[in-house]
Short mmCIF file of C-alpha atoms in Angstrom, two decimals:
data_model
loop_
_atom_site.label_atom_id
_atom_site.label_comp_id
_atom_site.label_asym_id
_atom_site.label_seq_id
_atom_site.Cartn_x
_atom_site.Cartn_y
_atom_site.Cartn_z
CA MET A 8 -40.08 -71.69 143.70
CA PHE A 9 -39.07 -75.28 143.21
CA ARG A 10 -40.58 -76.47 139.93
CA GLN A 11 -42.56 -79.62 140.44
CA TRP A 12 -45.85 -80.49 138.79
CA LEU A 13 -48.06 -82.64 141.00
CA ALA A 14 -50.06 -84.91 138.71
CA PRO A 15 -53.37 -86.27 140.02
CA SER A 16 -53.22 -89.62 141.81
CA VAL A 17 -54.91 -91.47 139.03
CA LEU A 18 -53.52 -93.78 136.43
CA ILE A 19 -50.88 -91.74 134.73
CA PHE A 20 -51.79 -92.24 131.14
CA SER A 21 -55.56 -91.77 131.34
CA LEU A 22 -55.53 -88.06 130.65
CA LEU A 23 -52.12 -86.41 130.49
CA PHE A 24 -50.59 -87.31 127.14
CA THR A 25 -52.80 -88.64 124.39
CA ALA A 26 -49.96 -90.24 122.52
CA CYS A 27 -49.46 -92.53 125.50
CA GLN A 28 -52.94 -93.77 126.20
CA PRO A 29 -52.94 -97.46 127.22
CA VAL A 30 -53.54 -99.87 124.41
CA ALA A 31 -56.70 -101.91 124.73
CA VAL A 32 -55.42 -105.45 125.21
CA ALA A 33 -57.54 -108.41 124.22
CA PRO A 34 -56.93 -111.59 126.23
CA ALA A 35 -55.03 -114.39 124.57
CA THR A 36 -57.38 -117.00 123.20
CA PRO A 37 -57.86 -120.22 125.19
CA ALA A 38 -60.06 -121.85 122.57
CA ALA A 39 -57.54 -124.11 120.91
CA SER A 40 -56.24 -125.43 124.23
CA ALA A 41 -59.39 -127.36 125.06
CA GLN A 42 -59.58 -129.36 121.88
CA THR A 43 -60.31 -133.10 122.25
CA GLY A 44 -60.55 -134.18 118.63
CA SER A 45 -57.98 -133.72 115.91
CA ALA A 46 -55.41 -131.04 116.69
CA THR A 47 -56.10 -127.62 115.19
CA ALA A 48 -53.52 -124.90 114.77
CA PRO A 49 -54.31 -121.91 117.03
CA THR A 50 -54.79 -118.51 115.43
CA ALA A 51 -53.47 -116.73 118.53
CA ASN A 52 -51.07 -117.66 121.30
CA LEU A 53 -52.72 -119.84 123.91
CA ASP A 54 -53.74 -118.80 127.41
CA ASP A 55 -53.98 -122.41 128.58
CA CYS A 56 -52.37 -125.79 128.06
CA VAL A 57 -52.50 -127.99 124.97
CA THR A 58 -54.51 -131.19 125.40
CA ASN A 59 -53.99 -132.73 121.97
CA TYR A 60 -50.38 -132.11 120.95
CA ASP A 61 -49.32 -132.22 117.31
CA ALA A 62 -45.60 -131.70 116.64
CA LYS A 63 -46.37 -130.16 113.24
CA ILE A 64 -48.43 -127.28 114.66
CA ASP A 65 -46.97 -123.85 115.39
CA TYR A 66 -48.32 -123.04 118.85
CA PHE A 67 -46.96 -119.47 118.73
CA PRO A 68 -48.54 -117.81 115.70
CA GLU A 69 -48.02 -114.43 117.42
CA LYS A 70 -44.34 -113.54 117.74
CA ILE A 71 -42.29 -110.57 118.87
CA LYS A 72 -39.80 -108.72 116.70
CA LEU A 73 -37.00 -106.82 118.43
CA THR A 74 -36.12 -103.44 116.95
CA HIS A 75 -34.43 -101.37 119.66
CA THR A 76 -32.78 -103.67 122.19
CA SER A 77 -29.89 -106.05 121.70
CA GLY A 78 -29.98 -107.18 125.32
CA PHE A 79 -31.89 -110.37 124.55
CA SER A 80 -32.89 -112.44 121.58
CA ILE A 81 -35.60 -115.01 120.91
CA GLU A 82 -35.88 -118.00 118.62
CA TYR A 83 -39.27 -119.61 118.02
CA HIS A 84 -39.89 -123.32 117.53
CA ASN A 85 -43.26 -124.98 117.08
CA ASN A 86 -43.92 -125.65 120.76
CA TYR A 87 -41.16 -123.76 122.57
CA LYS A 88 -39.23 -120.53 122.35
CA VAL A 89 -35.60 -120.03 123.31
CA VAL A 90 -34.71 -116.70 124.87
CA THR A 91 -31.11 -115.64 125.42
CA ILE A 92 -30.02 -112.83 127.75
CA LYS A 93 -26.70 -111.78 126.28
CA THR A 94 -25.29 -109.96 129.32
CA PRO A 95 -27.39 -110.89 132.39
CA TRP A 96 -25.33 -108.62 134.68
CA GLN A 97 -22.43 -106.24 134.36
CA GLY A 98 -19.26 -108.16 133.64
CA ALA A 99 -21.05 -111.44 132.92
CA LYS A 100 -18.82 -113.76 130.90
CA GLU A 101 -21.59 -115.95 129.51
CA PRO A 102 -25.23 -115.44 128.47
CA LEU A 103 -28.22 -117.04 130.17
CA GLN A 104 -30.69 -119.05 128.16
CA TYR A 105 -34.19 -120.36 128.86
CA ALA A 106 -36.61 -122.61 126.99
CA LEU A 107 -40.22 -121.44 127.28
CA VAL A 108 -42.34 -124.51 126.58
CA GLN A 109 -46.01 -124.38 125.71
CA CYS A 110 -47.62 -126.29 128.58
CA GLY A 111 -49.07 -129.62 127.51
CA THR A 112 -46.26 -130.20 125.02
CA PRO A 113 -42.86 -131.92 125.42
CA ALA A 114 -39.79 -129.95 126.49
CA PRO A 115 -36.67 -129.99 124.30
CA ALA A 116 -34.02 -132.45 125.45
CA ASP A 117 -30.97 -130.19 125.40
CA PHE A 118 -31.85 -127.90 128.32
CA LYS A 119 -31.37 -128.30 132.06
CA LYS A 120 -34.42 -128.51 134.28
CA GLU A 121 -33.88 -125.01 135.70
CA GLN A 122 -33.82 -123.58 132.18
CA ILE A 123 -37.25 -124.91 131.23
CA ILE A 124 -40.24 -122.67 131.94
CA ASP A 125 -43.79 -123.75 131.15
CA VAL A 126 -45.85 -121.02 129.51
CA PRO A 127 -48.19 -119.29 129.86
CA VAL A 128 -47.20 -118.47 133.45
CA LYS A 129 -50.13 -118.36 135.85
CA ARG A 130 -48.41 -117.57 139.18
CA PHE A 131 -45.72 -114.89 139.04
CA VAL A 132 -43.39 -113.24 141.55
CA SER A 133 -41.83 -109.89 140.63
CA MET A 134 -38.57 -108.84 142.29
CA SER A 135 -38.46 -105.41 140.66
CA THR A 136 -41.01 -102.61 140.45
CA THR A 137 -40.05 -102.05 136.79
CA TYR A 138 -41.90 -105.22 135.76
CA LEU A 139 -45.20 -104.03 137.26
CA PRO A 140 -46.28 -101.51 134.60
CA PHE A 141 -45.96 -104.16 131.91
CA LEU A 142 -48.03 -106.64 133.92
CA ASP A 143 -50.64 -103.94 134.43
CA GLU A 144 -50.92 -102.89 130.79
CA LEU A 145 -50.91 -106.49 129.57
CA ASN A 146 -53.91 -107.08 131.88
CA ILE A 147 -52.16 -109.86 133.82
CA LEU A 148 -51.78 -108.37 137.28
CA ASP A 149 -54.04 -111.18 138.45
CA ARG A 150 -51.08 -113.54 137.85
CA LEU A 151 -48.99 -111.65 140.43
CA VAL A 152 -48.75 -113.56 143.73
CA GLY A 153 -45.63 -112.09 145.29
CA LEU A 154 -43.06 -109.30 145.40
CA ASP A 155 -39.63 -108.90 146.89
CA ASP A 156 -40.97 -105.92 148.87
CA ASN A 157 -43.86 -103.50 148.45
CA THR A 158 -42.44 -100.50 150.33
CA TYR A 159 -41.62 -98.43 147.24
CA VAL A 160 -44.28 -99.73 144.87
CA ASN A 161 -46.16 -96.88 143.19
CA ASN A 162 -48.77 -98.77 141.14
CA GLU A 163 -52.07 -98.23 142.96
CA LYS A 164 -53.53 -101.58 141.92
CA VAL A 165 -50.52 -103.43 143.29
CA THR A 166 -50.46 -101.50 146.56
CA LYS A 167 -54.13 -102.38 147.05
CA MET A 168 -53.42 -106.05 146.33
CA ALA A 169 -50.65 -105.99 148.92
CA ALA A 170 -52.84 -104.23 151.50
CA ALA A 171 -55.56 -106.85 150.95
CA GLY A 172 -53.09 -109.65 151.65
CA LYS A 173 -53.15 -110.96 148.09
CA LEU A 174 -49.38 -110.68 147.72
CA LYS A 175 -46.59 -112.20 149.79
CA MET A 176 -43.18 -110.57 150.23
CA ILE A 177 -40.16 -112.81 149.79
CA GLY A 178 -37.38 -110.30 150.45
CA PHE A 179 -34.41 -109.65 148.21
CA GLY A 180 -30.72 -110.27 147.70
CA ASP A 181 -28.98 -112.96 149.70
CA LYS A 182 -31.57 -112.43 152.47
CA VAL A 183 -34.40 -113.69 150.25
CA ASN A 184 -36.94 -115.80 152.16
CA VAL A 185 -36.68 -119.06 150.23
CA GLU A 186 -39.29 -120.81 152.38
CA GLN A 187 -41.83 -118.05 151.68
CA ALA A 188 -41.06 -118.27 147.97
CA VAL A 189 -41.56 -122.03 147.95
CA ASP A 190 -44.87 -121.70 149.79
CA LEU A 191 -46.14 -119.40 147.05
CA ASN A 192 -45.69 -122.22 144.52
CA PRO A 193 -44.93 -119.79 141.69
CA ASP A 194 -44.58 -120.79 138.07
CA LEU A 195 -41.91 -118.12 137.71
CA ILE A 196 -39.87 -115.66 139.75
CA MET A 197 -38.35 -112.82 137.75
CA THR A 198 -35.41 -110.94 139.24
CA TYR A 199 -32.27 -109.01 138.37
CA ALA A 200 -28.66 -109.86 139.19
CA MET A 201 -25.44 -108.03 140.00
CA GLY A 202 -23.11 -110.99 139.58
CA SER A 203 -22.23 -111.00 143.27
CA ALA A 204 -22.77 -113.12 146.36
CA ASP A 205 -25.72 -110.85 147.22
CA ASP A 206 -27.83 -112.12 144.32
CA ALA A 207 -31.09 -113.90 145.17
CA HIS A 208 -31.43 -116.17 142.15
CA PRO A 209 -28.85 -118.86 143.08
CA LYS A 210 -30.64 -119.61 146.35
CA LEU A 211 -34.04 -119.71 144.69
CA ILE A 212 -32.83 -122.01 141.93
CA GLU A 213 -31.18 -124.28 144.50
CA ALA A 214 -34.61 -124.62 146.14
CA GLY A 215 -36.04 -125.93 142.85
CA LEU A 216 -37.87 -122.77 141.90
CA LYS A 217 -38.12 -121.46 138.35
CA VAL A 218 -36.19 -118.20 138.17
CA VAL A 219 -35.40 -115.91 135.25
CA VAL A 220 -32.91 -113.03 135.30
CA ASN A 221 -34.11 -109.84 133.61
CA ALA A 222 -31.33 -107.46 132.46
CA GLU A 223 -33.51 -104.55 131.34
CA TRP A 224 -31.67 -102.17 133.68
CA LEU A 225 -28.48 -102.56 131.63
CA ASP A 226 -30.06 -101.25 128.45
CA THR A 227 -28.85 -97.71 127.74
CA SER A 228 -31.51 -96.75 125.20
CA PRO A 229 -34.87 -95.42 126.45
CA LEU A 230 -36.75 -97.34 123.75
CA GLY A 231 -34.46 -100.33 124.19
CA ARG A 232 -35.30 -100.52 127.87
CA ALA A 233 -39.02 -100.17 127.13
CA GLU A 234 -38.78 -103.03 124.64
CA TRP A 235 -37.95 -105.36 127.52
CA GLY A 236 -41.68 -105.35 128.11
CA LYS A 237 -41.73 -107.90 125.31
CA PHE A 238 -39.34 -110.04 127.36
CA LEU A 239 -41.87 -110.21 130.15
CA ALA A 240 -44.75 -110.79 127.74
CA ILE A 241 -43.28 -113.92 126.16
CA PHE A 242 -43.64 -115.78 129.47
CA PHE A 243 -47.39 -115.15 129.33
CA ASN A 244 -47.86 -115.73 125.57
CA ARG A 245 -48.84 -112.07 125.25
CA GLU A 246 -46.65 -111.26 122.28
CA ALA A 247 -49.37 -109.57 120.22
CA ALA A 248 -50.35 -107.20 123.02
CA ALA A 249 -46.72 -106.36 123.80
CA GLU A 250 -46.01 -105.60 120.15
CA ALA A 251 -48.99 -103.25 119.97
CA MET A 252 -47.98 -101.47 123.18
CA PHE A 253 -44.39 -100.98 122.14
CA THR A 254 -45.26 -99.86 118.61
CA LYS A 255 -47.46 -97.13 120.06
CA THR A 256 -44.72 -96.03 122.46
CA ALA A 257 -41.97 -96.06 119.82
CA THR A 258 -44.10 -94.15 117.32
CA ALA A 259 -44.83 -91.42 119.88
CA TYR A 260 -41.18 -91.24 120.94
CA GLU A 261 -39.89 -90.97 117.38
CA LYS A 262 -42.45 -88.29 116.55
CA LEU A 263 -41.11 -86.25 119.44
CA THR A 264 -37.47 -86.66 118.43
CA ALA A 265 -38.40 -85.50 114.93
CA GLN A 266 -39.80 -82.30 116.43
CA VAL A 267 -36.67 -81.73 118.50
CA ALA A 268 -34.45 -82.22 115.46
CA GLN A 269 -35.62 -78.81 114.22
CA VAL A 270 -34.40 -76.80 117.22
CA LYS A 271 -31.36 -74.58 116.77
CA THR A 272 -30.58 -73.79 120.41
CA LYS A 273 -29.88 -76.60 122.84
CA PRO A 274 -29.70 -75.50 126.48
CA THR A 275 -26.93 -76.82 128.73
CA VAL A 276 -27.96 -79.34 131.38
CA PHE A 277 -26.46 -81.12 134.37
CA THR A 278 -28.09 -83.62 136.71
CA ASP A 279 -28.11 -85.19 140.17
CA THR A 280 -26.47 -84.06 143.42
CA ALA A 281 -23.49 -85.11 145.49
CA TYR A 282 -23.79 -88.17 147.72
CA GLN A 283 -21.47 -88.47 150.71
CA GLY A 284 -19.03 -86.10 149.09
CA THR A 285 -19.08 -87.63 145.60
CA TRP A 286 -21.18 -86.44 142.66
CA TYR A 287 -22.04 -89.30 140.33
CA VAL A 288 -22.78 -87.84 136.91
CA PRO A 289 -24.35 -90.05 134.22
CA GLY A 290 -21.86 -91.14 131.58
CA GLY A 291 -22.25 -89.81 128.06
CA GLN A 292 -23.44 -93.20 126.81
CA SER A 293 -25.84 -93.81 129.70
CA PHE A 294 -29.60 -94.16 129.75
CA GLY A 295 -30.03 -90.67 131.19
CA ALA A 296 -27.66 -89.06 128.70
CA HIS A 297 -29.57 -90.57 125.78
CA PHE A 298 -32.80 -89.06 127.12
CA LEU A 299 -31.21 -85.63 127.31
CA ALA A 300 -29.78 -85.84 123.80
CA ASP A 301 -33.16 -86.89 122.40
CA ALA A 302 -34.81 -83.99 124.26
CA GLY A 303 -32.58 -81.43 122.58
CA ALA A 304 -30.23 -80.72 125.50
CA THR A 305 -26.52 -80.07 125.54
CA TYR A 306 -25.52 -82.46 128.30
CA LEU A 307 -22.27 -81.24 129.83
CA TRP A 308 -20.81 -84.72 130.21
CA ALA A 309 -21.91 -86.02 126.82
CA ASP A 310 -18.28 -86.77 125.94
CA GLU A 311 -17.75 -88.94 129.04
CA PRO A 312 -17.59 -92.42 127.46
CA SER A 313 -19.16 -94.64 130.13
CA THR A 314 -22.64 -96.19 130.16
CA GLY A 315 -22.84 -95.88 133.94
CA SER A 316 -21.87 -92.99 136.22
CA ALA A 317 -18.63 -91.11 136.67
CA PRO A 318 -17.66 -90.16 140.26
CA LEU A 319 -16.58 -86.53 140.59
CA ALA A 320 -15.81 -84.05 143.34
CA PHE A 321 -18.31 -81.26 144.00
CA GLU A 322 -15.76 -78.72 142.81
CA ALA A 323 -15.28 -80.50 139.49
CA VAL A 324 -19.01 -80.43 138.80
CA PHE A 325 -19.32 -76.81 139.86
CA ASP A 326 -16.47 -75.72 137.60
CA LYS A 327 -18.21 -77.21 134.59
CA ALA A 328 -21.88 -76.65 135.44
CA LYS A 329 -21.95 -73.40 137.37
CA ASP A 330 -23.38 -71.52 134.38
CA ALA A 331 -25.58 -74.33 133.00
CA ASP A 332 -29.12 -73.44 131.94
CA PHE A 333 -30.97 -76.31 133.65
CA TRP A 334 -30.47 -78.65 136.61
CA LEU A 335 -32.47 -81.89 136.57
CA ASN A 336 -33.08 -84.97 138.72
CA GLN A 337 -31.80 -83.98 142.16
CA GLY A 338 -33.03 -87.14 143.87
CA TYR A 339 -34.86 -87.31 147.18
CA VAL A 340 -35.53 -83.63 147.72
CA SER A 341 -38.82 -81.76 147.44
CA SER A 342 -37.81 -78.11 147.47
CA LEU A 343 -34.97 -75.70 146.87
CA LYS A 344 -34.64 -75.43 150.64
CA ASP A 345 -34.04 -79.17 150.86
CA ILE A 346 -31.22 -78.80 148.34
CA THR A 347 -29.43 -75.97 150.13
CA SER A 348 -29.97 -77.68 153.50
CA ALA A 349 -27.79 -80.49 152.18
CA ASP A 350 -25.09 -78.10 150.98
CA ALA A 351 -25.33 -74.29 150.81
CA ARG A 352 -23.00 -74.26 147.79
CA TYR A 353 -25.81 -75.57 145.57
CA ALA A 354 -27.29 -72.07 145.62
CA ASP A 355 -24.28 -70.82 143.65
CA PHE A 356 -25.32 -72.63 140.46
CA ALA A 357 -26.86 -70.32 137.85
CA ALA A 358 -29.74 -72.78 137.29
CA PHE A 359 -30.58 -72.54 141.00
CA LYS A 360 -30.52 -68.75 140.90
CA SER A 361 -32.75 -68.63 137.81
CA ASP A 362 -35.26 -71.15 139.18
CA LYS A 363 -34.56 -73.72 136.48
CA VAL A 364 -34.39 -76.69 138.82
CA TRP A 365 -36.62 -79.61 137.95
CA ASN A 366 -36.95 -82.92 139.76
CA ASN A 367 -38.44 -86.17 138.47
CA ASN A 368 -40.47 -86.88 141.61
CA ALA A 369 -43.93 -85.53 140.75
CA ARG A 370 -45.46 -88.99 141.03
CA THR A 371 -44.16 -90.05 144.43
CA ASN A 372 -46.58 -91.65 146.87
CA ALA A 373 -46.69 -91.42 150.66
CA ASN A 374 -44.29 -94.34 151.04
CA GLY A 375 -41.69 -92.73 148.79
CA GLY A 376 -42.45 -94.91 145.79
CA ASN A 377 -41.44 -92.81 142.78
CA ASP A 378 -43.25 -93.73 139.58
CA TYR A 379 -40.34 -92.40 137.52
CA TYR A 380 -38.53 -95.62 138.47
CA GLU A 381 -41.59 -97.72 137.70
CA SER A 382 -44.03 -96.82 134.92
CA ALA A 383 -41.59 -94.45 133.20
CA ILE A 384 -39.57 -97.50 132.10
CA ALA A 385 -42.54 -98.58 130.00
CA HIS A 386 -43.29 -95.05 128.80
CA PRO A 387 -40.12 -93.25 127.73
CA ASP A 388 -42.23 -91.18 125.35
CA VAL A 389 -43.90 -89.50 128.33
CA VAL A 390 -40.54 -88.81 129.97
CA LEU A 391 -39.26 -87.37 126.70
CA ALA A 392 -42.33 -85.16 126.37
CA ASP A 393 -41.74 -83.88 129.90
CA LEU A 394 -38.11 -83.05 129.13
CA ILE A 395 -39.04 -81.29 125.90
CA LYS A 396 -41.71 -79.30 127.74
CA ILE A 397 -39.05 -78.15 130.22
CA LEU A 398 -36.25 -77.45 127.73
CA HIS A 399 -38.26 -76.38 124.67
CA PRO A 400 -41.77 -75.47 125.91
CA GLU A 401 -42.72 -73.91 122.58
CA LEU A 402 -42.65 -77.35 120.95
CA LEU A 403 -45.29 -78.86 123.24
CA PRO A 404 -47.54 -76.02 124.45
CA ASP A 405 -50.39 -78.35 125.45
CA HIS A 406 -48.41 -81.06 127.22
CA GLN A 407 -48.97 -81.38 130.96
CA LEU A 408 -45.98 -82.59 132.93
CA VAL A 409 -46.24 -86.09 134.33
CA TYR A 410 -43.02 -87.13 136.07
CA TYR A 411 -41.48 -83.66 136.68
#
């Protein structure tokens, strides 16, 4: 039978993997923002605006430290922080830079208006589902006022907000509804970019809206991509909570890789399926390949040098993977029958014959929203535990599968 573990439709981390339980997040303190006498240095990042500005005070006593991603950097000043996205999209020639200014304090003079973002953000529009798990675990989903589209959202809280009419949809790409976005009066719209005419951000910026490009999807390290949760947190002054969340995730992930380091046999693995006659296999330096290496797999295209995908003919994949031990991540299929209905030749793979076919769609809702492409970004340790359970079940006898 097709191997797929259906996890309960409850919040994913409440019971399945103790190393990944949500961190209790205390709200940022608003106390120092309401001062009316002499200015006092805050002991935590503020959740409101400064009313008695003092240039000598450090308004960001809680800071992030980046340990696994090189995709962005941050420089703190007393009343503003400068964040630089080094490669905002594939092929970008120049970085993007923003000045995040503590509201109630003066903005630095050497930035354009569209680069200046007042923090903490109170009204937020998300144009990617991958930002939602971080908002949820930072306890700031109440700041969310809009999405690009809610069709494939998996987060139950967000789908309920949308159903209740609490969120507006602004569309995506060059078809973005600028008028709808303006009506929302957001403090910030966060999106991604491809560096093409289809990007939404130029139109939104032209309308005078505050827009930030998030390049998390370009990060090829599972922990590096998870660390982009800190990128989102800095716009809400939630550095302390983001640091605690990521430290817990990284510690769990590294504990798992230490266990895998002891294995002597590493099963062979291939992934995905053909699409319109072409089989796109993850490059050996890609996000997916790094997961497989950390899980103790011998990925058959580990020596392919790209960070993206390599297009191959069906025959080329079959020649190399016909005897592979495991087949993972087949995409939008729910059974072995679905796979062979697409192409009968799939049944000739040894992994198919031995029932070692696993798909990462266990947490897919009725609308087709797959949580692997949502909360898994924030929790690579859970994905890694799933992969280890599949490839080396003796290492994690008590782990219950989450995404597979």
